[in-house]
Amino acid sequence: QVQLVQSGPEARKPGASVTVSCKASGYTFTDCDIHWVRQATGQGLEWMGWMNPIHGGAGYAQKFQGRVTMARDTSISTAYLELSSLIFEDTAVYYCGRVPARPSNYYGIDVWGQGTTVTVSS
Amino acid sequence: QFVLTQPPSVSGAPGQRVTISCNGSSSNIGAGYDVHWYQQIPGTAPKLLIYDNNNRPSGVPARFSGAKSGTSASLAITGLQAEDEAHYYCQSYDVTVYSSKVFGGGTKLTVL
């Protein structure tokens, strides 16, 4: 079955960086863009950006420009989210999701990863 | 704060019908971009409930339906069940927000 499995919880200090992985299975990895969405505790969903696994091109929400990098390794069907210069407000659950149509910003996320908790504390 | 506006909460008794609104503008829903709905049970990932305004993915009960008109969209749930208690989010595309996906703030559905 189609699945996205994310890496485990992470704890970082302010100013550090964190990388979250998202391994795809059950479909051809390059057929669907990967989007990243985060959710702070008790808050709504916040879109962070997208990545095209075919060529690695990415687009980021303006809020995260300069601090976020989305990448992939097609040999292991895995997408990555790197967020740098962490602040306390980056504490959240980070989700990856696939969009099975392009341009993917127009369409819904049909399969989601289980989420990765990132905690930023001193 | 959110480009798409949803009511913070709605409620209904088992068996009743409830609707959740999602109000946008001429740069997103009103520009013709599709609306998608997600259901999120606390502690779990969101689940796609309705895509492209009024389509249900395989496995989603017919009790859930979506509609879109002008700059707004709505999600209707008929025959409310206890298991429907969750947060619901609408999502679309906005041409002004650096060409990005945008979400509503979410609506908490309470089944009385």
GROMACS .gro file of C-alpha atoms in nm:
model
  234
    1GLN     CA    1   0.000   0.000   0.000
    2VAL     CA    2   0.105   0.360  -0.053
    3GLN     CA    3   0.292   0.485   0.250
    4LEU     CA    4   0.509   0.771   0.368
    5VAL     CA    5   0.715   0.688   0.674
    6GLN     CA    6   0.892   0.970   0.855
    7SER     CA    7   1.192   0.972   1.083
    8GLY     CA    8   1.165   0.987   1.460
    9PRO     CA    9   1.135   1.278   1.703
   10GLU     CA   10   1.411   1.536   1.726
   11ALA     CA   11   1.520   1.779   1.993
   12ARG     CA   12   1.740   2.078   1.914
   13LYS     CA   13   1.864   2.396   2.076
   14PRO     CA   14   1.783   2.738   1.931
   15GLY     CA   15   2.007   2.824   1.639
   16ALA     CA   16   2.063   2.463   1.539
   17SER     CA   17   1.937   2.280   1.231
   18VAL     CA   18   1.718   1.973   1.195
   19THR     CA   19   1.658   1.730   0.911
   20VAL     CA   20   1.343   1.519   0.881
   21SER     CA   21   1.318   1.233   0.634
   22CYS     CA   22   1.014   1.091   0.456
   23LYS     CA   23   1.045   0.750   0.287
   24ALA     CA   24   0.793   0.665   0.018
   25SER     CA   25   0.675   0.316  -0.072
   26GLY     CA   26   0.397   0.156  -0.272
   27TYR     CA   27   0.421   0.393  -0.568
   28THR     CA   28   0.676   0.542  -0.808
   29PHE     CA   29   0.849   0.813  -0.606
   30THR     CA   30   0.896   1.049  -0.900
   31ASP     CA   31   0.527   1.043  -0.995
   32CYS     CA   32   0.421   1.277  -0.712
   33ASP     CA   33   0.555   1.597  -0.560
   34ILE     CA   34   0.622   1.595  -0.186
   35HIS     CA   35   0.485   1.878   0.028
   36TRP     CA   36   0.571   1.964   0.386
   37VAL     CA   37   0.321   2.096   0.638
   38ARG     CA   38   0.375   2.169   1.005
   39GLN     CA   39   0.146   2.201   1.303
   40ALA     CA   40   0.228   2.358   1.636
   41THR     CA   41   0.054   2.213   1.939
   42GLY     CA   42  -0.312   2.311   1.940
   43GLN     CA   43  -0.273   2.510   1.620
   44GLY     CA   44  -0.373   2.470   1.257
   45LEU     CA   45  -0.187   2.343   0.954
   46GLU     CA   46   0.088   2.556   0.802
   47TRP     CA   47   0.219   2.483   0.453
   48MET     CA   48   0.598   2.506   0.422
   49GLY     CA   49   0.675   2.416   0.062
   50TRP     CA   50   0.707   2.146  -0.202
   51MET     CA   51   0.968   1.947  -0.388
   52ASN     CA   52   0.960   1.776  -0.726
   53PRO     CA   53   1.141   1.442  -0.695
   54ILE     CA   54   1.213   1.423  -1.068
   55HIS     CA   55   1.460   1.712  -1.079
   56GLY     CA   56   1.476   1.817  -0.715
   57GLY     CA   57   1.332   2.160  -0.778
   58ALA     CA   58   1.151   2.312  -0.481
   59GLY     CA   59   0.929   2.603  -0.383
   60TYR     CA   60   0.908   2.743  -0.036
   61ALA     CA   61   0.654   2.948   0.156
   62GLN     CA   62   0.780   3.302   0.194
   63LYS     CA   63   0.791   3.269   0.571
   64PHE     CA   64   1.060   3.000   0.548
   65GLN     CA   65   1.268   3.137   0.261
   66GLY     CA   66   1.637   3.125   0.344
   67ARG     CA   67   1.588   2.885   0.631
   68VAL     CA   68   1.442   2.577   0.465
   69THR     CA   69   1.574   2.325   0.215
   70MET     CA   70   1.376   2.040   0.062
   71ALA     CA   71   1.569   1.768  -0.113
   72ARG     CA   72   1.547   1.403  -0.216
   73ASP     CA   73   1.740   1.085  -0.281
   74THR     CA   74   1.561   0.901  -0.557
   75SER     CA   75   1.774   0.586  -0.508
   76ILE     CA   76   1.597   0.525  -0.176
   77SER     CA   77   1.269   0.706  -0.252
   78THR     CA   78   1.322   0.948   0.033
   79ALA     CA   79   1.249   1.318   0.070
   80TYR     CA   80   1.415   1.546   0.321
   81LEU     CA   81   1.323   1.866   0.501
   82GLU     CA   82   1.600   2.070   0.656
   83LEU     CA   83   1.516   2.369   0.872
   84SER     CA   84   1.798   2.586   1.003
   85SER     CA   85   1.838   2.869   1.256
   86LEU     CA   86   1.574   2.708   1.472
   87ILE     CA   87   1.372   2.920   1.714
   88PHE     CA   88   1.136   2.815   1.990
   89GLU     CA   89   0.837   2.878   1.763
   90ASP     CA   90   0.958   2.603   1.528
   91THR     CA   91   0.846   2.346   1.785
   92ALA     CA   92   0.581   2.151   1.597
   93VAL     CA   93   0.485   1.827   1.430
   94TYR     CA   94   0.618   1.820   1.075
   95TYR     CA   95   0.429   1.622   0.811
   96CYS     CA   96   0.525   1.520   0.462
   97GLY     CA   97   0.256   1.444   0.208
   98ARG     CA   98   0.232   1.351  -0.157
   99VAL     CA   99   0.025   1.525  -0.423
  100PRO     CA  100  -0.059   1.295  -0.715
  101ALA     CA  101  -0.109   1.566  -0.979
  102ARG     CA  102   0.083   1.862  -1.115
  103PRO     CA  103   0.114   2.153  -1.075
  104SER     CA  104   0.090   2.014  -0.727
  105ASN     CA  105   0.016   2.342  -0.549
  106TYR     CA  106  -0.333   2.328  -0.697
  107TYR     CA  107  -0.424   1.984  -0.567
  108GLY     CA  108  -0.490   1.805  -0.242
  109ILE     CA  109  -0.247   1.597  -0.038
  110ASP     CA  110  -0.378   1.243  -0.064
  111VAL     CA  111  -0.127   1.054   0.148
  112TRP     CA  112   0.040   1.188   0.462
  113GLY     CA  113   0.332   1.073   0.669
  114GLN     CA  114   0.274   0.997   1.035
  115GLY     CA  115   0.441   1.320   1.148
  116THR     CA  116   0.771   1.399   1.318
  117THR     CA  117   0.784   1.599   1.639
  118VAL     CA  118   1.057   1.860   1.649
  119THR     CA  119   1.116   2.026   1.984
  120VAL     CA  120   1.328   2.338   2.015
  121SER     CA  121   1.433   2.415   2.368
  122SER     CA  122   1.736   2.542   2.553
  123GLN     CA  123  -0.407   3.533   1.007
  124PHE     CA  124  -0.539   3.254   0.780
  125VAL     CA  125  -0.615   3.329   0.416
  126LEU     CA  126  -0.918   3.098   0.431
  127THR     CA  127  -1.166   3.162   0.712
  128GLN     CA  128  -1.344   2.881   0.893
  129PRO     CA  129  -1.562   2.889   1.206
  130PRO     CA  130  -1.361   2.775   1.508
  131SER     CA  131  -1.624   2.524   1.612
  132VAL     CA  132  -1.949   2.359   1.514
  133SER     CA  133  -2.156   2.095   1.689
  134GLY     CA  134  -2.443   1.861   1.624
  135ALA     CA  135  -2.625   1.565   1.771
  136PRO     CA  136  -2.587   1.214   1.632
  137GLY     CA  137  -2.787   1.172   1.313
  138GLN     CA  138  -2.800   1.545   1.240
  139ARG     CA  139  -2.651   1.737   0.950
  140VAL     CA  140  -2.379   1.996   0.998
  141THR     CA  141  -2.197   2.223   0.757
  142ILE     CA  142  -1.858   2.387   0.784
  143SER     CA  143  -1.789   2.698   0.580
  144CYS     CA  144  -1.461   2.808   0.423
  145ASN     CA  145  -1.454   3.169   0.311
  146GLY     CA  146  -1.186   3.286   0.072
  147SER     CA  147  -1.138   3.568  -0.177
  148SER     CA  148  -1.086   3.652  -0.542
  149SER     CA  149  -0.722   3.541  -0.522
  150ASN     CA  150  -0.798   3.184  -0.420
  151ILE     CA  151  -1.142   3.017  -0.423
  152GLY     CA  152  -1.298   3.302  -0.618
  153ALA     CA  153  -1.028   3.273  -0.884
  154GLY     CA  154  -1.149   2.923  -0.963
  155TYR     CA  155  -0.898   2.720  -0.766
  156ASP     CA  156  -1.025   2.397  -0.619
  157VAL     CA  157  -1.093   2.339  -0.252
  158HIS     CA  158  -0.987   2.031  -0.061
  159TRP     CA  159  -1.096   1.919   0.284
  160TYR     CA  160  -0.908   1.724   0.549
  161GLN     CA  161  -1.019   1.551   0.865
  162GLN     CA  162  -0.778   1.533   1.157
  163ILE     CA  163  -0.843   1.326   1.464
  164PRO     CA  164  -0.629   1.447   1.756
  165GLY     CA  165  -0.289   1.283   1.764
  166THR     CA  166  -0.305   1.162   1.405
  167ALA     CA  167  -0.208   1.296   1.064
  168PRO     CA  168  -0.466   1.477   0.851
  169LYS     CA  169  -0.667   1.264   0.611
  170LEU     CA  170  -0.794   1.379   0.273
  171LEU     CA  171  -1.173   1.386   0.294
  172ILE     CA  172  -1.284   1.579  -0.015
  173TYR     CA  173  -1.074   1.678  -0.316
  174ASP     CA  174  -1.142   1.910  -0.606
  175ASN     CA  175  -1.442   2.068  -0.430
  176ASN     CA  176  -1.680   1.772  -0.425
  177ASN     CA  177  -1.500   1.441  -0.482
  178ARG     CA  178  -1.454   1.173  -0.220
  179PRO     CA  179  -1.145   0.952  -0.215
  180SER     CA  180  -1.208   0.581  -0.203
  181GLY     CA  181  -1.320   0.476   0.144
  182VAL     CA  182  -1.471   0.808   0.251
  183PRO     CA  183  -1.840   0.763   0.332
  184ALA     CA  184  -2.101   0.933   0.117
  185ARG     CA  185  -2.215   1.118   0.431
  186PHE     CA  186  -1.940   1.366   0.354
  187SER     CA  187  -1.990   1.609   0.067
  188GLY     CA  188  -1.836   1.932  -0.053
  189ALA     CA  189  -1.957   2.232  -0.246
  190LYS     CA  190  -1.809   2.552  -0.381
  191SER     CA  191  -1.970   2.876  -0.489
  192GLY     CA  192  -1.813   3.212  -0.559
  193THR     CA  193  -1.543   3.284  -0.304
  194SER     CA  194  -1.661   3.019  -0.056
  195ALA     CA  195  -1.679   2.648  -0.008
  196SER     CA  196  -1.852   2.422   0.240
  197LEU     CA  197  -1.829   2.073   0.383
  198ALA     CA  198  -2.149   1.895   0.479
  199ILE     CA  199  -2.174   1.593   0.703
  200THR     CA  200  -2.506   1.413   0.722
  201GLY     CA  201  -2.607   1.139   0.964
  202LEU     CA  202  -2.353   1.264   1.217
  203GLN     CA  203  -2.169   0.991   1.407
  204ALA     CA  204  -1.955   1.002   1.719
  205GLU     CA  205  -1.650   0.905   1.514
  206ASP     CA  206  -1.687   1.225   1.311
  207GLU     CA  207  -1.568   1.431   1.605
  208ALA     CA  208  -1.244   1.584   1.477
  209HIS     CA  209  -1.087   1.897   1.333
  210TYR     CA  210  -1.165   1.982   0.972
  211TYR     CA  211  -0.946   2.198   0.747
  212CYS     CA  212  -1.010   2.345   0.404
  213GLN     CA  213  -0.722   2.409   0.163
  214SER     CA  214  -0.685   2.585  -0.170
  215TYR     CA  215  -0.428   2.773  -0.378
  216ASP     CA  216  -0.367   3.146  -0.361
  217VAL     CA  217  -0.201   3.347  -0.637
  218THR     CA  218  -0.093   3.628  -0.408
  219VAL     CA  219   0.058   3.433  -0.120
  220TYR     CA  220   0.380   3.360  -0.309
  221SER     CA  221   0.180   3.110  -0.517
  222SER     CA  222   0.124   2.864  -0.242
  223LYS     CA  223  -0.114   2.623  -0.083
  224VAL     CA  224  -0.322   2.791   0.184
  225PHE     CA  225  -0.518   2.634   0.467
  226GLY     CA  226  -0.811   2.750   0.671
  227GLY     CA  227  -0.766   2.782   1.044
  228GLY     CA  228  -0.961   2.464   1.109
  229THR     CA  229  -1.299   2.384   1.264
  230LYS     CA  230  -1.352   2.161   1.565
  231LEU     CA  231  -1.660   1.944   1.522
  232THR     CA  232  -1.816   1.825   1.845
  233VAL     CA  233  -2.074   1.548   1.837
  234LEU     CA  234  -2.307   1.614   2.128
   0.00000   0.00000   0.00000
